[in-house]
Amino acid sequence: MKKFIDTIDGFLDESLRGFAKAHADIVDLSPEPRFVSRKAPAKPGKVALVSGGGSGHEPLHTGFVGLGMLDAACPGEVFTSPTPDQMLAAAQAVDHGGGILFIVKNYAGDVMNFEIAAEMLDAPHDSLLVHDDVSLPENRGMGRRGIAGTTVVEKIVGAAAEAGYDLAACKALGERVVHATASMGVALTSCTVPALGKPMFDLGEREMEMGVGIHGERGRERMALGSAGEIVDYIAAVIDDELQPQPGQPVLLHVNGFGGTPLIELHLMYELAHRHWSGRSVDIARSLVGNFTTSLDMAGCSLTLTRLDEEMLRLWDAPVHTAALRWGC
Amino acid sequence: MKKFIDTIDGFLDESLRGFAKAHADIVDLSPEPRFVSRKAPAKPGKVALVSGGGSGHEPLHTGFVGLGMLDAACPGEVFTSPTPDQMLAAAQAVDHGGGILFIVKNYAGDVMNFEIAAEMLDAPHDSLLVHDDVSLPENRGMGRRGIAGTTVVEKIVGAAAEAGYDLAACKALGERVVHATASMGVALTSCTVPALGKPMFDLGEREMEMGVGIHGERGRERMALGSAGEIVDYIAAVIDDELQPQPGQPVLLHVNGFGGTPLIELHLMYELAHRHWSGRSVDIARSLVGNFTTSLDMAGCSLTLTRLDEEMLRLWDAPVHTAALRWGC
């Protein structure tokens, strides 16, 4: 295992402490129970957005805590749901009187633990489920997984909460964004969980996992390694089936790296994806390229497309000041 | 080779086109000869900063083009110096009448080609050499290599040029920053150059290359893989030998990933490095953690320390609006 680790047990806490120190102007860290909260003051009555999930996907979600995005994030152990006590403590710490919206990626453990926390919470609250991974059919088991589209949801709903939307309006907007968003990823290599010490799955030198999940879950197909163009064509066709973007439709195109793929390749994937959609006269109005929803050291990436309306576009452009996204302030 | 590539020949140009489209609000791309220039208008008489080097280190340098940092960057082929005609065309395109400062990482090809471009340039100009890699002694061959400290140099000198410093003042400041900066890296894996198609060097499952260069050059020692704490202790001791930071000295601490190491590990390394220097009462006044000077898909990182004075601190904090660094505007 080729990783920077001191002790397996201390891996997450040491990283969180480093994160909080490196961004001490933006976040506070509660070490026990673990959560990260924003330093920027919030207006009384602002809806508080609380997200979280297993660690190993950084900067998601801790890197999205700050003005214009999340009020708090709860990091679980690597690829493991955070516990209800973390979520409850985070919600209580950032309650500004406008209610709490939990933003939950659709995984069984996360869903269950956020539900338990919500039941214990003595304040108005609601939950928004993110399930943007279109690699698998909608009706398998508990539905689709939440992956890189989460960044888009958290940014747009975060701006709405900052602008004074109430709890119901934040949730309704969030559901519209989720509905307008489709993502799909591909793994070129496995990732290695520190506590496991070896790759989560085997992938041959000439293979890729198409439709992979962000914890290395099996996708649609184990395929022969394709060219970048073939990969983009495959993923874009699945996304197009789902979203049916029409000529002139403004979209946000997000190319997300999984942690082990360098920026030079992500920009190449962006170019090919841009060519695909602009060739169909889709209006690529906004872009985001980089490592945002990672899978530890996995090589690979995902494409995410969001159909934007004017409200979403305005909220995407609104000021944000977090560790991972920063503009307009 | 597990990479997103369409064709080896088109790899760089497709990536550059994607980069320019994803950041069309910040940069323009000249495809032939290749350079990236800032879109933000510059005051007449502003010193123009032009940098460049082999590709494969993204976001360095193209991601640093924009308001408050570089005026232009010239990307060479992967790990290959750009050519003098690129540098000359870039310098001519961004000449605002205040002269050109070439910022050059200390590699033989880069130094030679920037010298040739400078000789051909019919405008006031000077060069600033970055040589922050303290892994090898100063007197070997042509001197020390330029690595991740380049980001710090380009940010601080970029702010100075934006603030109206003249050519001589920009160069003098840059030399002070270079003198106050020391970096050293470690590779956990090799990287793979697309045209080569296989790892540049072999590194056993229990080995690391201490003091590695950003093109995979041999460092100080091939060592047994250490814990994160042992690695930080080793690197910090070398940096301390060089910079001798005293208690109370304000510094910038930069943990730079090489492309294949995820953020969760970089923040852990930051925590341990923070512990080292704050334990010696060094004042860690500013921080930068992430992938800035990469080596394609190499797993590894470097630590950079810069002794800051008040002027450097103010210029570090000055507004910057580039693809990779953005604050204050």
XYZ file of C-alpha atoms in Angstrom:
658
model
C 0.000 0.000 0.000
C 1.651 3.197 -1.223
C 0.116 5.834 1.031
C 1.068 8.555 3.458
C -0.154 7.066 6.733
C 1.097 7.269 10.271
C -1.297 4.825 11.919
C -4.400 3.224 10.443
C -6.396 4.281 13.501
C -5.267 7.888 13.349
C -5.515 8.296 9.568
C -8.844 10.117 9.441
C -8.392 12.289 12.523
C -4.928 13.451 11.508
C -6.210 14.330 8.062
C -9.195 16.197 9.498
C -6.981 18.150 11.865
C -4.744 19.100 8.961
C -7.741 20.105 6.870
C -9.121 22.287 9.657
C -5.753 23.981 10.277
C -5.095 24.588 6.578
C -8.536 26.228 6.311
C -8.831 27.770 9.755
C -10.309 30.915 8.198
C -13.247 28.894 6.801
C -14.083 25.984 9.139
C -14.143 24.799 12.718
C -13.561 21.141 13.570
C -15.411 19.309 16.314
C -13.237 16.284 17.022
C -15.819 14.289 19.039
C -18.347 13.667 17.649
C -16.632 14.518 14.375
C -18.037 17.323 12.270
C -16.814 20.382 10.436
C -18.824 23.610 10.571
C -18.596 26.951 8.879
C -16.975 29.951 10.506
C -18.836 32.554 8.456
C -21.714 33.982 10.448
C -25.200 33.143 9.155
C -28.258 35.355 9.197
C -30.809 34.398 11.855
C -33.455 32.189 10.281
C -31.165 30.855 7.549
C -31.823 27.219 6.654
C -28.823 25.152 7.768
C -27.493 22.581 5.309
C -25.884 19.529 6.877
C -24.329 16.797 4.770
C -21.859 14.011 5.334
C -20.892 10.523 4.369
C -17.956 8.182 4.433
C -14.503 9.743 4.175
C -12.260 9.085 1.183
C -14.206 11.341 -1.182
C -12.465 14.605 -0.301
C -13.000 17.462 -0.868
C -16.638 16.246 -0.643
C -18.168 17.121 1.866
C -15.839 18.929 4.288
C -14.346 21.006 1.477
C -17.820 22.353 0.715
C -18.436 23.812 4.161
C -18.514 27.590 4.197
C -20.362 30.658 3.048
C -22.800 29.870 0.246
C -22.644 26.098 0.556
C -22.826 23.738 3.580
C -23.194 24.765 7.210
C -21.717 21.480 8.413
C -20.384 18.150 7.176
C -20.022 14.883 9.088
C -17.157 12.658 7.970
C -17.523 8.950 8.667
C -14.632 6.536 8.673
C -13.288 5.795 5.193
C -16.167 4.551 3.002
C -18.350 4.184 6.118
C -21.417 6.179 7.035
C -21.074 8.748 9.797
C -23.126 7.978 12.898
C -26.395 9.635 13.968
C -24.720 11.344 16.944
C -22.374 13.177 14.578
C -25.282 14.342 12.435
C -27.343 15.379 15.444
C -24.492 17.319 17.053
C -23.703 19.035 13.747
C -27.350 19.987 13.195
C -27.669 21.389 16.694
C -24.425 23.351 16.356
C -25.456 25.106 13.130
C -29.175 25.594 13.812
C -29.836 29.216 12.871
C -33.572 28.963 13.525
C -34.642 28.306 9.942
C -34.616 24.530 10.127
C -32.110 21.915 8.989
C -31.896 20.341 5.558
C -29.921 17.112 5.536
C -28.339 16.416 2.151
C -27.861 12.672 1.869
C -26.205 10.618 -0.839
C -28.318 7.555 -1.513
C -26.500 4.761 0.330
C -28.271 2.485 2.799
C -26.103 3.369 5.792
C -26.189 7.110 5.182
C -29.944 7.107 4.635
C -30.600 5.109 7.792
C -28.283 7.122 10.018
C -29.547 10.489 8.789
C -33.102 9.232 9.469
C -32.197 8.301 13.023
C -30.545 11.687 13.555
C -33.580 13.447 12.119
C -35.867 11.600 14.511
C -33.769 12.723 17.456
C -33.573 16.321 16.277
C -35.870 18.721 18.086
C -36.000 21.355 15.329
C -37.747 21.668 11.969
C -35.911 19.560 9.419
C -36.152 17.738 6.152
C -33.924 15.560 3.954
C -32.821 15.790 0.363
C -31.689 12.570 -1.303
C -29.070 12.753 -4.061
C -29.195 9.887 -6.571
C -27.543 11.116 -9.754
C -25.665 7.955 -10.809
C -27.399 6.781 -13.976
C -25.107 3.815 -14.555
C -27.652 1.353 -13.150
C -31.430 1.151 -13.720
C -33.648 3.069 -11.371
C -35.516 0.130 -9.946
C -32.703 -1.966 -8.531
C -32.930 -2.301 -4.795
C -32.956 1.064 -3.083
C -32.459 3.170 -6.184
C -29.567 4.974 -7.672
C -26.398 6.040 -5.906
C -25.408 9.594 -5.171
C -22.087 10.543 -6.767
C -20.437 13.645 -8.255
C -23.702 15.475 -8.914
C -23.734 16.048 -5.153
C -21.337 18.959 -5.637
C -23.800 20.661 -7.974
C -26.717 20.076 -5.601
C -24.820 21.359 -2.564
C -23.613 24.469 -4.409
C -27.002 25.484 -5.789
C -29.027 24.704 -2.663
C -26.299 26.298 -0.548
C -26.663 29.551 -2.457
C -30.445 29.383 -2.061
C -30.188 28.918 1.703
C -27.761 31.823 1.874
C -30.219 33.951 -0.133
C -32.992 33.284 2.355
C -35.005 30.451 0.782
C -37.014 28.662 3.469
C -36.750 24.952 4.265
C -39.477 23.831 1.881
C -38.113 25.980 -0.941
C -34.570 24.651 -0.417
C -35.826 21.086 -0.546
C -38.003 21.679 -3.618
C -35.123 23.381 -5.426
C -32.782 20.560 -4.437
C -35.149 17.966 -5.840
C -35.333 19.891 -9.096
C -31.536 19.956 -9.310
C -31.289 16.224 -8.559
C -33.903 15.525 -11.217
C -31.976 17.656 -13.724
C -28.636 15.965 -13.002
C -27.117 12.756 -14.319
C -23.646 11.341 -13.693
C -21.682 8.282 -14.635
C -18.124 7.237 -13.881
C -15.439 4.855 -15.050
C -12.589 3.330 -13.080
C -9.222 2.644 -14.676
C -7.821 1.254 -11.415
C -9.168 0.204 -8.050
C -8.648 2.244 -4.917
C -7.013 1.061 -1.705
C -8.736 1.544 1.648
C -6.036 2.063 4.315
C -7.557 -0.407 6.777
C -7.762 -3.045 4.058
C -4.251 -2.442 2.766
C -4.858 -3.784 -0.736
C -6.917 -2.812 -3.793
C -10.671 -3.214 -3.286
C -11.045 -5.042 -6.569
C -8.880 -6.416 -9.363
C -8.846 -4.771 -12.724
C -6.595 -6.112 -15.464
C -4.020 -3.919 -17.197
C -6.321 -3.701 -20.253
C -9.658 -3.426 -18.425
C -11.869 -0.693 -17.034
C -14.992 -0.714 -14.870
C -17.709 1.268 -16.639
C -20.325 2.799 -14.357
C -18.247 2.231 -11.213
C -19.475 3.543 -7.868
C -17.408 5.897 -5.743
C -16.620 3.093 -3.307
C -15.514 0.798 -6.103
C -18.959 -0.799 -6.491
C -19.408 -2.797 -9.672
C -20.877 -0.785 -12.494
C -22.528 -1.671 -15.768
C -19.772 -3.574 -17.437
C -16.221 -4.696 -17.066
C -14.885 -3.639 -20.455
C -11.691 -3.600 -22.455
C -9.853 -0.335 -21.825
C -11.096 2.135 -24.420
C -9.742 5.365 -25.808
C -10.828 8.582 -24.124
C -13.152 9.243 -27.039
C -14.808 5.839 -26.743
C -15.267 6.313 -23.013
C -16.832 9.748 -23.416
C -19.139 8.465 -26.164
C -20.331 5.619 -23.944
C -20.977 7.745 -20.862
C -22.494 10.658 -22.774
C -24.961 8.323 -24.510
C -26.202 7.025 -21.146
C -26.526 10.569 -19.789
C -28.315 11.713 -22.958
C -30.798 8.838 -22.649
C -31.616 10.053 -19.189
C -31.610 13.841 -19.479
C -32.472 14.319 -23.159
C -30.801 17.729 -23.361
C -32.238 19.677 -26.302
C -30.389 22.096 -28.611
C -30.038 25.435 -26.852
C -30.476 23.891 -23.383
C -28.017 25.517 -20.941
C -26.121 22.893 -18.952
C -23.386 22.613 -16.401
C -20.711 20.101 -17.436
C -18.722 18.684 -14.555
C -15.734 16.394 -15.129
C -14.820 14.888 -11.775
C -11.577 13.065 -11.072
C -11.497 10.116 -8.670
C -8.225 11.075 -6.983
C -5.543 9.228 -8.950
C -6.097 10.817 -12.355
C -4.194 14.034 -13.059
C -5.694 17.287 -14.272
C -4.100 17.006 -17.718
C -6.302 13.952 -18.392
C -9.414 15.506 -16.849
C -9.114 18.488 -19.169
C -8.750 16.127 -22.112
C -11.961 14.355 -21.038
C -13.635 17.749 -20.695
C -12.613 18.656 -24.257
C -14.121 15.448 -25.635
C -17.303 15.813 -23.579
C -17.568 19.448 -24.650
C -17.254 18.342 -28.257
C -20.020 15.768 -27.762
C -22.565 18.162 -26.308
C -21.668 21.323 -28.185
C -21.826 19.209 -31.360
C -25.489 18.642 -30.463
C -25.939 22.403 -29.916
C -26.355 21.951 -26.176
C -25.263 25.195 -24.485
C -22.410 24.409 -22.090
C -23.038 27.432 -19.912
C -20.908 26.463 -16.906
C -18.050 24.039 -16.253
C -16.294 22.415 -13.360
C -13.204 20.256 -13.877
C -11.165 18.693 -11.096
C -11.142 16.298 -8.166
C -14.306 16.964 -6.162
C -15.934 13.592 -5.405
C -12.997 11.251 -5.157
C -12.547 7.586 -4.349
C -9.282 7.721 -2.451
C -6.520 6.996 -5.001
C -8.694 5.485 -7.740
C -7.717 6.417 -11.298
C -10.819 7.327 -13.232
C -13.397 10.036 -13.591
C -17.072 10.734 -13.967
C -19.069 13.057 -16.190
C -21.999 14.970 -14.748
C -24.496 17.019 -16.705
C -27.091 19.308 -15.114
C -29.825 20.989 -17.133
C -29.768 24.546 -15.814
C -32.677 26.951 -15.620
C -32.163 30.648 -14.919
C -32.623 30.251 -11.195
C -30.075 27.428 -10.953
C -27.609 29.358 -13.098
C -27.909 32.425 -10.879
C -27.436 30.321 -7.746
C -24.463 28.467 -9.244
C -22.819 31.846 -9.889
C -23.579 33.182 -6.408
C -20.612 33.798 -4.092
C -19.096 30.755 -2.410
C -16.198 30.576 0.014
C -15.202 27.043 0.935
C -11.935 25.114 0.869
C -12.734 23.530 -2.493
C -14.944 26.051 -4.294
C -14.356 29.758 -4.050
C -15.627 32.573 -6.176
C -17.401 35.902 -5.958
C -16.125 36.707 -2.477
C -0.920 2.385 -19.235
C -4.139 3.361 -17.418
C -4.829 6.816 -18.823
C -7.526 8.795 -20.564
C -5.931 9.282 -23.986
C -7.334 9.493 -27.449
C -4.090 9.651 -29.416
C -0.576 10.125 -28.115
C 0.009 12.905 -30.637
C -3.151 14.765 -29.699
C -2.879 14.296 -25.925
C -1.481 17.716 -25.063
C -3.493 19.770 -27.539
C -6.800 18.165 -26.573
C -6.073 18.770 -22.923
C -5.101 22.396 -23.586
C -8.257 23.000 -25.597
C -10.311 21.539 -22.771
C -8.477 23.663 -20.228
C -9.066 26.826 -22.251
C -12.773 26.071 -22.734
C -13.327 25.193 -19.087
C -11.723 28.508 -18.120
C -12.789 30.682 -21.036
C -13.515 33.537 -18.631
C -9.866 33.590 -17.519
C -7.585 32.562 -20.402
C -7.105 32.611 -24.152
C -5.288 29.787 -25.925
C -2.953 30.309 -28.840
C -2.731 26.871 -30.466
C 0.327 27.573 -32.657
C 2.776 28.378 -31.243
C 1.207 27.117 -28.040
C 0.694 29.542 -25.204
C -2.029 30.541 -22.775
C -2.567 34.212 -21.957
C -4.715 36.106 -19.515
C -8.021 37.645 -20.522
C -8.068 40.219 -17.718
C -6.950 43.596 -19.064
C -3.648 44.899 -17.700
C -2.714 48.481 -16.916
C -0.382 50.043 -19.495
C 3.179 49.735 -18.270
C 2.529 46.638 -16.160
C 5.426 44.174 -16.120
C 4.345 41.035 -17.964
C 5.194 37.704 -16.333
C 5.771 34.838 -18.746
C 6.519 31.337 -17.513
C 6.351 27.856 -18.960
C 7.918 24.450 -18.983
C 7.170 20.891 -19.886
C 3.561 19.772 -19.549
C 2.527 17.132 -17.041
C 2.794 19.431 -14.012
C -0.704 20.918 -14.219
C -2.077 23.200 -12.943
C 1.477 24.702 -13.104
C 1.843 26.953 -15.202
C -1.299 27.364 -17.301
C -3.512 27.238 -14.218
C -1.643 30.236 -12.824
C -2.410 32.543 -15.739
C -4.768 35.357 -14.865
C -5.216 38.494 -12.828
C -2.606 38.785 -10.088
C -0.339 36.019 -11.319
C 1.040 35.144 -14.791
C 0.335 37.010 -18.017
C 1.189 33.977 -20.120
C 2.412 30.396 -19.864
C 4.046 28.253 -22.531
C 3.387 24.520 -22.268
C 5.969 22.229 -23.820
C 5.299 18.615 -24.673
C 5.070 16.359 -21.609
C 8.267 16.753 -19.530
C 9.885 18.652 -22.441
C 10.872 22.295 -22.556
C 8.713 24.620 -24.619
C 10.500 26.128 -27.622
C 11.848 29.685 -27.947
C 9.212 30.588 -30.554
C 6.458 29.847 -28.038
C 8.133 32.041 -25.425
C 8.777 34.845 -27.903
C 5.207 34.822 -29.230
C 3.805 34.766 -25.692
C 6.025 37.648 -24.590
C 5.066 39.729 -27.607
C 1.369 39.009 -27.090
C 1.321 40.162 -23.455
C 3.794 43.051 -23.660
C 2.078 45.886 -21.798
C 5.033 48.264 -22.174
C 6.590 47.574 -18.766
C 8.966 44.854 -19.884
C 8.834 41.076 -19.643
C 9.972 38.950 -16.728
C 10.529 35.321 -17.681
C 10.063 32.973 -14.716
C 12.109 29.865 -15.399
C 12.399 26.651 -13.432
C 16.029 25.597 -13.351
C 16.258 22.857 -15.983
C 18.856 22.942 -18.764
C 16.342 22.920 -21.631
C 14.087 25.563 -20.113
C 17.005 27.818 -19.256
C 18.506 27.534 -22.734
C 15.245 28.085 -24.587
C 14.169 31.044 -22.462
C 17.643 32.553 -23.095
C 17.224 32.173 -26.847
C 13.737 33.716 -26.680
C 15.067 36.596 -24.594
C 17.797 37.293 -27.141
C 15.202 37.487 -29.905
C 12.842 39.712 -27.908
C 12.905 43.362 -28.858
C 11.573 44.696 -25.545
C 13.006 45.224 -22.059
C 13.191 41.879 -20.281
C 14.833 39.894 -17.547
C 14.727 36.349 -16.166
C 14.060 34.945 -12.731
C 15.400 31.466 -12.019
C 13.517 29.243 -9.541
C 15.663 26.626 -7.805
C 13.901 25.682 -4.588
C 14.580 21.917 -4.509
C 16.950 21.396 -1.590
C 17.146 17.628 -1.965
C 20.521 17.806 -3.687
C 23.577 19.926 -2.865
C 23.842 23.311 -4.482
C 27.029 22.736 -6.371
C 26.116 19.737 -8.510
C 26.167 20.565 -12.185
C 23.887 23.448 -13.025
C 22.410 23.893 -9.562
C 19.175 23.003 -7.914
C 15.922 22.195 -9.665
C 12.813 24.327 -9.586
C 9.826 22.505 -8.101
C 6.712 23.353 -6.058
C 8.099 26.612 -4.678
C 7.437 27.972 -8.156
C 3.781 28.460 -7.201
C 4.777 30.691 -4.313
C 7.170 32.703 -6.476
C 4.636 33.188 -9.278
C 1.885 34.225 -6.849
C 3.949 36.784 -4.960
C 5.726 38.284 -7.985
C 2.414 38.222 -9.882
C 0.799 40.359 -7.212
C 3.757 42.734 -7.291
C 3.520 43.165 -11.066
C -0.213 43.788 -10.729
C 0.500 46.405 -8.065
C 2.839 48.303 -10.391
C 6.313 47.136 -9.362
C 8.747 47.767 -12.221
C 10.843 45.083 -13.920
C 13.860 45.436 -11.651
C 11.686 45.434 -8.532
C 9.795 42.328 -9.669
C 13.042 40.489 -10.292
C 14.599 41.575 -6.996
C 11.481 40.524 -5.095
C 11.390 37.202 -6.940
C 14.988 36.496 -6.012
C 14.195 37.226 -2.389
C 11.269 34.788 -2.492
C 13.397 32.095 -4.154
C 16.086 32.603 -1.524
C 13.464 32.315 1.250
C 11.935 29.122 -0.167
C 12.950 25.482 0.183
C 11.134 22.387 -1.083
C 11.669 18.670 -1.096
C 9.537 15.829 -2.405
C 9.132 12.088 -2.107
C 7.739 9.633 -4.645
C 5.761 6.586 -3.582
C 5.279 5.488 -7.195
C 6.673 6.406 -10.573
C 4.685 8.330 -13.143
C 3.921 7.210 -16.681
C 4.619 9.493 -19.641
C 1.981 8.809 -22.332
C 4.489 8.587 -25.184
C 6.574 6.132 -23.174
C 3.609 4.000 -22.107
C 5.261 2.554 -19.001
C 6.481 3.814 -15.629
C 9.566 6.053 -15.882
C 11.341 4.149 -13.124
C 10.817 1.090 -10.967
C 10.030 1.427 -7.319
C 9.415 -1.653 -5.196
C 6.223 -2.126 -3.199
C 8.123 -1.238 0.006
C 10.313 1.531 -1.400
C 10.123 5.273 -1.867
C 12.343 7.786 -3.680
C 13.303 10.526 -1.243
C 14.107 13.876 -2.847
C 12.604 12.907 -6.205
C 12.408 15.474 -9.003
C 9.131 16.393 -10.647
C 10.086 14.444 -13.759
C 10.966 11.374 -11.740
C 14.655 12.298 -11.450
C 16.565 10.375 -8.806
C 16.645 12.075 -5.444
C 18.792 11.681 -2.355
C 18.047 8.120 -1.479
C 16.027 5.118 -2.438
C 14.622 4.214 0.982
C 12.339 1.717 2.639
C 8.789 3.072 2.663
C 8.383 5.029 5.885
C 5.416 6.192 7.890
C 4.038 9.631 7.149
C 5.655 10.888 10.347
C 9.080 9.530 9.392
C 8.780 11.080 5.933
C 7.831 14.499 7.304
C 10.670 14.358 9.853
C 13.187 13.575 7.105
C 12.040 16.295 4.724
C 11.516 18.913 7.425
C 15.041 18.371 8.743
C 16.507 19.039 5.292
C 14.374 22.159 4.879
C 15.312 23.362 8.380
C 19.014 22.914 7.595
C 18.556 25.178 4.625
C 16.150 27.876 5.830
C 16.838 27.867 9.581
C 13.398 29.246 10.451
C 13.522 30.861 13.892
C 10.787 30.888 16.550
C 8.194 33.500 15.642
C 9.218 33.527 11.955
C 6.085 33.742 9.782
C 6.129 31.115 7.044
C 3.978 29.787 4.268
C 3.642 25.994 4.419
C 2.768 24.390 1.098
C 1.985 20.671 0.822
C 1.942 19.821 -2.860
C 0.556 16.590 -4.301
C 2.178 14.961 -7.324
C -1.089 13.994 -9.018
C -1.787 10.460 -7.824
C -2.072 11.135 -4.089
C -5.513 12.100 -2.794
C -6.332 15.141 -0.694
C -7.059 13.071 2.428
C -3.368 12.076 2.526
C -2.114 15.572 1.696
C -4.039 16.997 4.643
C -2.542 14.310 6.872
C 0.937 15.332 5.684
C 0.031 18.958 6.344
C -1.019 18.088 9.904
C 2.311 16.375 10.598
C 4.310 19.180 8.978
C 2.297 21.749 10.940
C 3.089 19.839 14.117
C 6.805 19.852 13.256
C 7.099 23.580 12.669
C 4.556 24.872 15.167
C 6.314 22.642 17.728
C 9.405 24.772 17.048
C 7.311 27.945 17.477
C 7.568 28.797 13.804
C 4.511 30.895 12.874
C 2.603 29.090 10.107
C 0.960 32.222 8.803
C -0.315 30.902 5.475
C -1.026 27.465 3.993
C -1.586 25.856 0.637
C -2.513 22.179 0.328
C -3.341 20.433 -2.931
C -2.088 19.391 -6.342
C -0.269 22.376 -7.823
C 3.057 21.146 -9.226
C 2.289 17.615 -10.307
C 4.215 14.845 -12.029
C 1.441 13.319 -14.122
C 0.035 10.408 -12.095
C 2.895 10.016 -9.614
C 1.879 9.200 -6.048
C 3.846 11.396 -3.691
C 4.122 14.925 -2.437
C 6.508 17.686 -1.557
C 6.764 20.103 1.326
C 7.649 23.732 0.671
C 8.438 26.336 3.290
C 8.811 30.050 2.539
C 10.032 32.533 5.139
C 7.605 35.412 4.737
C 8.242 39.061 5.404
C 5.417 41.615 5.601
C 5.683 42.529 1.946
C 5.519 38.914 0.785
C 2.588 38.220 3.114
C 0.660 41.189 1.738
C 1.369 40.120 -1.840
C 0.418 36.498 -1.131
C -2.944 37.764 0.179
C -3.522 40.080 -2.790
C -6.382 39.196 -5.145
C -5.754 36.425 -7.650
C -8.065 35.035 -10.283
C -6.654 32.048 -12.128
C -7.920 28.541 -12.821
C -5.998 27.077 -9.897
C -5.760 29.892 -7.349
C -8.593 32.266 -6.731
C -9.239 34.626 -3.888
C -10.026 38.227 -3.101
C -11.853 38.863 -6.387
